[in-house]
PDB file of C-alpha atoms in Angstrom:
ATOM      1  CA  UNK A  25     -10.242 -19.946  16.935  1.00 37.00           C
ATOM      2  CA  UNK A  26      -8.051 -20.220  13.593  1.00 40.00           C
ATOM      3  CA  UNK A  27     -10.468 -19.150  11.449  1.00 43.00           C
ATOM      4  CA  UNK A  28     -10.126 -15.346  12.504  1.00 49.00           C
ATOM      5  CA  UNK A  29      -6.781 -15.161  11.893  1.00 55.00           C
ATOM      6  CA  UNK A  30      -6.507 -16.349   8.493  1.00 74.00           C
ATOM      7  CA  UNK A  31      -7.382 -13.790   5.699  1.00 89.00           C
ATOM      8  CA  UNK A  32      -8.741 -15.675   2.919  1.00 92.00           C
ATOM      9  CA  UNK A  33      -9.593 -14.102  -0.791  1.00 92.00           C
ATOM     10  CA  UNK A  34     -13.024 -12.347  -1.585  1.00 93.00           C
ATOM     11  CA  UNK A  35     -12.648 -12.947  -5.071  1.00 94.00           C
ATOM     12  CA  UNK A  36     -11.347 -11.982  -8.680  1.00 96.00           C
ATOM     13  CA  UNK A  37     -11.383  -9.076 -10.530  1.00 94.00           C
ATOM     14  CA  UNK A  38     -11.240  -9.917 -14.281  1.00 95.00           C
ATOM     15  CA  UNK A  39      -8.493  -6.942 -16.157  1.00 94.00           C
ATOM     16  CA  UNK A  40      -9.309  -5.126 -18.384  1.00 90.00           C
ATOM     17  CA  UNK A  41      -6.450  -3.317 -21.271  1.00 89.00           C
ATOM     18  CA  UNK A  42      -6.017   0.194 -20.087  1.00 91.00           C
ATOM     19  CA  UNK A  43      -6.768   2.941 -22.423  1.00 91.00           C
ATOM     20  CA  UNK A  44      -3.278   4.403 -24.219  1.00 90.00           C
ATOM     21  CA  UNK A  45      -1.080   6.453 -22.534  1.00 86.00           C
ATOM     22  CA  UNK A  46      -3.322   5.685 -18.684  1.00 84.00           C
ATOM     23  CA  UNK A  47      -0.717   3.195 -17.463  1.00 84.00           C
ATOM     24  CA  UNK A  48       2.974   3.362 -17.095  1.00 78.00           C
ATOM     25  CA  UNK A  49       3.865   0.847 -14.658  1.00 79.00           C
ATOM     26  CA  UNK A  50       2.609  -2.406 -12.833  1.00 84.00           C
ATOM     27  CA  UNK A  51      -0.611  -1.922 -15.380  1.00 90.00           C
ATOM     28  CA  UNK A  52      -4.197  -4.845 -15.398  1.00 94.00           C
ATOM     29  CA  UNK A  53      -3.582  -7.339 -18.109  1.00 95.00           C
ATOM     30  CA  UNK A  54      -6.654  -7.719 -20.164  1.00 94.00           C
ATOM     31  CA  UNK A  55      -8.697 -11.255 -19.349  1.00 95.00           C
ATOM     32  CA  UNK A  56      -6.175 -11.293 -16.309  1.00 96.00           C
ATOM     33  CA  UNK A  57      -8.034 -12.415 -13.099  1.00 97.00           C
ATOM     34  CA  UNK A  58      -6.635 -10.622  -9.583  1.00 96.00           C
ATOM     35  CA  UNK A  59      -7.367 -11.481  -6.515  1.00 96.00           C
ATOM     36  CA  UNK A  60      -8.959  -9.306  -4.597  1.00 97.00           C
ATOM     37  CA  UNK A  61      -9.339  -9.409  -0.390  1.00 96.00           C
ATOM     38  CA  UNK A  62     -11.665  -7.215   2.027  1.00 95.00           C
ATOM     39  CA  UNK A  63      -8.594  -8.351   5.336  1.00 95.00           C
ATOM     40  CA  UNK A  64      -5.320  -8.103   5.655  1.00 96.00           C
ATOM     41  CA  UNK A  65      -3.142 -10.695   8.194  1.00 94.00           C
ATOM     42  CA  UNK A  66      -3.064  -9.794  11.749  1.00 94.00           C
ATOM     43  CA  UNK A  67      -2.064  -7.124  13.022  1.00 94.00           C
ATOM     44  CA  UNK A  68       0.836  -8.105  15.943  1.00 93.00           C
ATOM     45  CA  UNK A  69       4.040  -5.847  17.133  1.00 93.00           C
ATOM     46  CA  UNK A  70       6.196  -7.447  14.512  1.00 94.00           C
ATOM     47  CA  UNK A  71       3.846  -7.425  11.328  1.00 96.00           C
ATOM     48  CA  UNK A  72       5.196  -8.709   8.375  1.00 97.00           C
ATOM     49  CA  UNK A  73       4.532  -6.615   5.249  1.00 97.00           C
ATOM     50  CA  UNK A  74       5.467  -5.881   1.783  1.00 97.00           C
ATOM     51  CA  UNK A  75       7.031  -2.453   0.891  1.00 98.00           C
ATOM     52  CA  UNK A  76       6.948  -0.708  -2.527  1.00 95.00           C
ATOM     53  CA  UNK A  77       7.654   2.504  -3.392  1.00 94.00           C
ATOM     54  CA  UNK A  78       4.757   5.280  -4.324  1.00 91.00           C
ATOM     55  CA  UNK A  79       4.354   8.948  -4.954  1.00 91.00           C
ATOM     56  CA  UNK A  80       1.962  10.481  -2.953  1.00 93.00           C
ATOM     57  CA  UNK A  81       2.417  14.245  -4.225  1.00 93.00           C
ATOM     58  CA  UNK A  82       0.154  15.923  -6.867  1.00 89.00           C
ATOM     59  CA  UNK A  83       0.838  14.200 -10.486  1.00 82.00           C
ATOM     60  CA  UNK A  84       2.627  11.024  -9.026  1.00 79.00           C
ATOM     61  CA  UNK A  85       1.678   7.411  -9.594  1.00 75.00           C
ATOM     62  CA  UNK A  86      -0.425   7.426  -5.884  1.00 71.00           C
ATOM     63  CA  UNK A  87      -3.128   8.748  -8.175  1.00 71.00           C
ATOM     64  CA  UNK A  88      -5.811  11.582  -6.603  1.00 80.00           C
ATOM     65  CA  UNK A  89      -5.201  13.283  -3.088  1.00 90.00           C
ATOM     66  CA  UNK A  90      -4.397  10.616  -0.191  1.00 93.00           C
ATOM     67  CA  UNK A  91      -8.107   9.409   0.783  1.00 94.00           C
ATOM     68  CA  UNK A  92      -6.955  10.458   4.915  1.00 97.00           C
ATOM     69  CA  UNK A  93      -6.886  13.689   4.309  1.00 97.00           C
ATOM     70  CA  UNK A  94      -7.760  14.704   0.421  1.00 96.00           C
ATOM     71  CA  UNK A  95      -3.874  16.305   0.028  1.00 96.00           C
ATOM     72  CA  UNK A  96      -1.121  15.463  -2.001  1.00 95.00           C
ATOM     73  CA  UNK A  97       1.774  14.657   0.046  1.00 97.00           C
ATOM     74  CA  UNK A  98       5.590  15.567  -0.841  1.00 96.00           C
ATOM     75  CA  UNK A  99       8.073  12.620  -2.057  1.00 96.00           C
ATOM     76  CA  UNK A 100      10.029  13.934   1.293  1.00 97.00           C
ATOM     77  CA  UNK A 101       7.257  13.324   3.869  1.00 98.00           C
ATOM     78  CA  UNK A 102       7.417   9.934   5.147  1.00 98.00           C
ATOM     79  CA  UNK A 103       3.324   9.091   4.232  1.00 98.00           C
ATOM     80  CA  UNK A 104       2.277   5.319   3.531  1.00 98.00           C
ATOM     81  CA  UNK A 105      -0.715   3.737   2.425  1.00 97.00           C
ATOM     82  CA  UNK A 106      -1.754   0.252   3.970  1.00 98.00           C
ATOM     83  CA  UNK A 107      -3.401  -2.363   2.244  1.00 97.00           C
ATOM     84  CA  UNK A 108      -7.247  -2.472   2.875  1.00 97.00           C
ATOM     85  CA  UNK A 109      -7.556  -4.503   5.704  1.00 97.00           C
ATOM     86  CA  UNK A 110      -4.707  -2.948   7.805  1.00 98.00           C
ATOM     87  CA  UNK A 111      -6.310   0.848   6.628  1.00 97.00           C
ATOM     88  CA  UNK A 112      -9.261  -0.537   8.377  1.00 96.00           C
ATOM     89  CA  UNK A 113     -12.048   1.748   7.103  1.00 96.00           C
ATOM     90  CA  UNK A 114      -9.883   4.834   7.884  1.00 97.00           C
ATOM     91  CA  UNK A 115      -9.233   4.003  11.585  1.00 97.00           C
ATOM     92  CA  UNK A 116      -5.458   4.161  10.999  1.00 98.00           C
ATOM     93  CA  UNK A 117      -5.904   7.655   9.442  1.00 98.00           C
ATOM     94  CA  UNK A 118      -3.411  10.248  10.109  1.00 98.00           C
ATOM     95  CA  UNK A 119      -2.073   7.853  12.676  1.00 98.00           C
ATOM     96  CA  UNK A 120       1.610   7.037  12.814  1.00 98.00           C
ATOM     97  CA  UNK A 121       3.103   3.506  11.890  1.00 98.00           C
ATOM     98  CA  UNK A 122       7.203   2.111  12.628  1.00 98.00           C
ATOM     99  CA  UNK A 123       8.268   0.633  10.266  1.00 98.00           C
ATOM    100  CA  UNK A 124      11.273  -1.694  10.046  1.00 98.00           C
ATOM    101  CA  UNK A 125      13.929  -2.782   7.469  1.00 98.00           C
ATOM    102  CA  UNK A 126      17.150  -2.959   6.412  1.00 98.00           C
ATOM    103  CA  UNK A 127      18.674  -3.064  10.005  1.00 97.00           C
ATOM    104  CA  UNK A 128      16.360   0.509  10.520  1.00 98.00           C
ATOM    105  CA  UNK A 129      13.631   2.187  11.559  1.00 98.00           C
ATOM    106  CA  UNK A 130      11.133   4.825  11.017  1.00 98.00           C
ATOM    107  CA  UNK A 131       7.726   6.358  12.044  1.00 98.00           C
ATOM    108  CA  UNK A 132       5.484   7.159   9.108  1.00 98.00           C
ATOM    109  CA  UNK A 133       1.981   8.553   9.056  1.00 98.00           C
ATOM    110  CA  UNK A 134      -0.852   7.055   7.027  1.00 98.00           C
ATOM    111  CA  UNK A 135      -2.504   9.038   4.214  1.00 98.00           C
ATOM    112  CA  UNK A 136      -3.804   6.922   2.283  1.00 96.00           C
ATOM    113  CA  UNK A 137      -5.573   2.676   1.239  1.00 95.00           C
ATOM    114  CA  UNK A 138      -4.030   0.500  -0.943  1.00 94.00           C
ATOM    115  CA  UNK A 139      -6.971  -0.547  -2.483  1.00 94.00           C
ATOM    116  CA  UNK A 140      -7.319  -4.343  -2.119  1.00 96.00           C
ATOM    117  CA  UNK A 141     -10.808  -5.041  -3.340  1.00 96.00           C
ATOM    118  CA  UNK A 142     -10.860  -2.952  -6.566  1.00 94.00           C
ATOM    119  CA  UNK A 143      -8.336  -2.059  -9.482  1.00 93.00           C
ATOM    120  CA  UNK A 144      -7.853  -2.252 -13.122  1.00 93.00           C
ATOM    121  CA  UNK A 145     -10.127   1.237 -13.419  1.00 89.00           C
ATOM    122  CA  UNK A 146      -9.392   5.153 -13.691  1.00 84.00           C
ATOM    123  CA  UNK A 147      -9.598   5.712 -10.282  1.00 81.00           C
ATOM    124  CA  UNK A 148      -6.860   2.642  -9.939  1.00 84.00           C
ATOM    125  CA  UNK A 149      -4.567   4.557 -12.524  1.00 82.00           C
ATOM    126  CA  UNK A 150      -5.709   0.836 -14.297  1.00 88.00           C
ATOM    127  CA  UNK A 151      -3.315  -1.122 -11.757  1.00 89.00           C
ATOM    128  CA  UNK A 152      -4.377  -4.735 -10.015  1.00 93.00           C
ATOM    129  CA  UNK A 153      -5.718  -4.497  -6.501  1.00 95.00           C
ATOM    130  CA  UNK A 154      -3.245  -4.345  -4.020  1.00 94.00           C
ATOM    131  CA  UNK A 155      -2.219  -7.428  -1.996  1.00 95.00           C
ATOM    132  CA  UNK A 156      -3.314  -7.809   1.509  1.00 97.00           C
ATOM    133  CA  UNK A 157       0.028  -7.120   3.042  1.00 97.00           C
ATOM    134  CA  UNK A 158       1.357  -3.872   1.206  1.00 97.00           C
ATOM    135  CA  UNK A 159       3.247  -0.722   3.057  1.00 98.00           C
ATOM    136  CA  UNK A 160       3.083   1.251   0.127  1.00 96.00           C
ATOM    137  CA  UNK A 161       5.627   4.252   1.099  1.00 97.00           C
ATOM    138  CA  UNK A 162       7.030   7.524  -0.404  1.00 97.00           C
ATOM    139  CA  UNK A 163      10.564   8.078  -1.172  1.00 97.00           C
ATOM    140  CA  UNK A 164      11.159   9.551   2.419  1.00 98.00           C
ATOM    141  CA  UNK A 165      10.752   6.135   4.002  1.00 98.00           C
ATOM    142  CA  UNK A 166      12.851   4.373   1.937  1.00 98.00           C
ATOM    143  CA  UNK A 167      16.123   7.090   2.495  1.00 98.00           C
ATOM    144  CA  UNK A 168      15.228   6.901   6.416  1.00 98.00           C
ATOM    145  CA  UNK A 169      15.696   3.263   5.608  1.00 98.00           C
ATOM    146  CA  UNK A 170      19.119   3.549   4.079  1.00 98.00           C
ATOM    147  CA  UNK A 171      17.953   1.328   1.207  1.00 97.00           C
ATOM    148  CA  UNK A 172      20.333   2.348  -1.992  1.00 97.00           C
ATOM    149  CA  UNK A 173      18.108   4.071  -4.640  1.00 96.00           C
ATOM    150  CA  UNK A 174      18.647   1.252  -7.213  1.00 96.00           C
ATOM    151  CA  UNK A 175      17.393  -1.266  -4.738  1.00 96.00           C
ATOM    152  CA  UNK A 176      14.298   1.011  -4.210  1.00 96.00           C
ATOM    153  CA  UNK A 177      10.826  -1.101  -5.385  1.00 93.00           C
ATOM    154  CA  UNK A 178      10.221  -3.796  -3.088  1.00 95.00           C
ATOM    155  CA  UNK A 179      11.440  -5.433   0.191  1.00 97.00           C
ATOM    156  CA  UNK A 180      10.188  -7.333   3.088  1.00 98.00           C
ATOM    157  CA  UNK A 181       9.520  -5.657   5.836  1.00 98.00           C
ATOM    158  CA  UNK A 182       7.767  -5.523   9.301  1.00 97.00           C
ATOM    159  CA  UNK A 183       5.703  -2.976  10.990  1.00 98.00           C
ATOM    160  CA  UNK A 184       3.666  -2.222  14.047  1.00 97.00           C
ATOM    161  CA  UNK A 185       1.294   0.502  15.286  1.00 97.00           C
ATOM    162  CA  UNK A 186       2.923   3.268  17.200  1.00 93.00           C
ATOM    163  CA  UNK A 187       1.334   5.089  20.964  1.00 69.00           C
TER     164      UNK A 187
END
């Protein structure tokens, strides 16, 4: 059946201007509508994704302790956080995805959602909702990827689940 494997939108969020000083980067546009999803595309052995960069350790742009485990996680742990549908209401918790890029590969454990229904609030540090096919990943992935700092930020990627 086709329908379950597309991953159409749930809806818009509408932005709102974040207060001063509560957004550095990536921040909700006010009046700006996001789109918002509840899946994420299939999950196969060669899952394409989106990777960005995020700080998972206490004061860094990840925001409050990693929702797997409520810890911060050191810039030199490779920790990711999947998009909502792929986090799949914690079942990928503490487990351990490859992922590869740049002619590499490396195992990193999930800590954490990429919040794909809600954004644009506090607990969002006021940024859109994710997309539905984000690998959001700490520093540590990105060296185990060989990926020159300056080119750190975003690349295309693909991942699967690990035994």
């Amino acid at each position: 059946m086709v329908e379950a494997n597309t991953c159409k939108s749930s809806g818009k969020l509408r932005g709102k201007k974040p207060p001063p000083g509560q957004c550095e980067d990536n921040c909700c546009e006010d009046g700006k509508f996001y789109t918002t999803y509840k899946c994420s595309p299939p999950v196969s052995s060669h899952t394409k994704a989106k990777l960005t960069i995020n700080s998972f350790a206490a004061g860094g742009d990840g925001g409050g302790p990693s929702e797997c485990d409520n810890h911060y996680h050191s810039d030199d742990e490779p920790v990711v956080a999947l998009s909502t549908g792929w986090f799949n209401n914690k079942k990928r918790c503490l487990k351990y995805i490859k992922i590869h890029g740049n002619g590499k590969s490396v195992k990193a454990k999930v800590v954490d959602e990429c919040d794909s229904t809600r954004g644009c609030d506090s607990e969002h540090g006021y940024q859109p909702p994710c997309p539905n096919n984000l690998v959001d990943a700490s520093k540590a992935v990105w060296k185990a990827l060989g990926v020159p700092e300056n080119d750190w930020g975003l690349m295309d990627i693909y991942w699967s689940d690990t035994d």
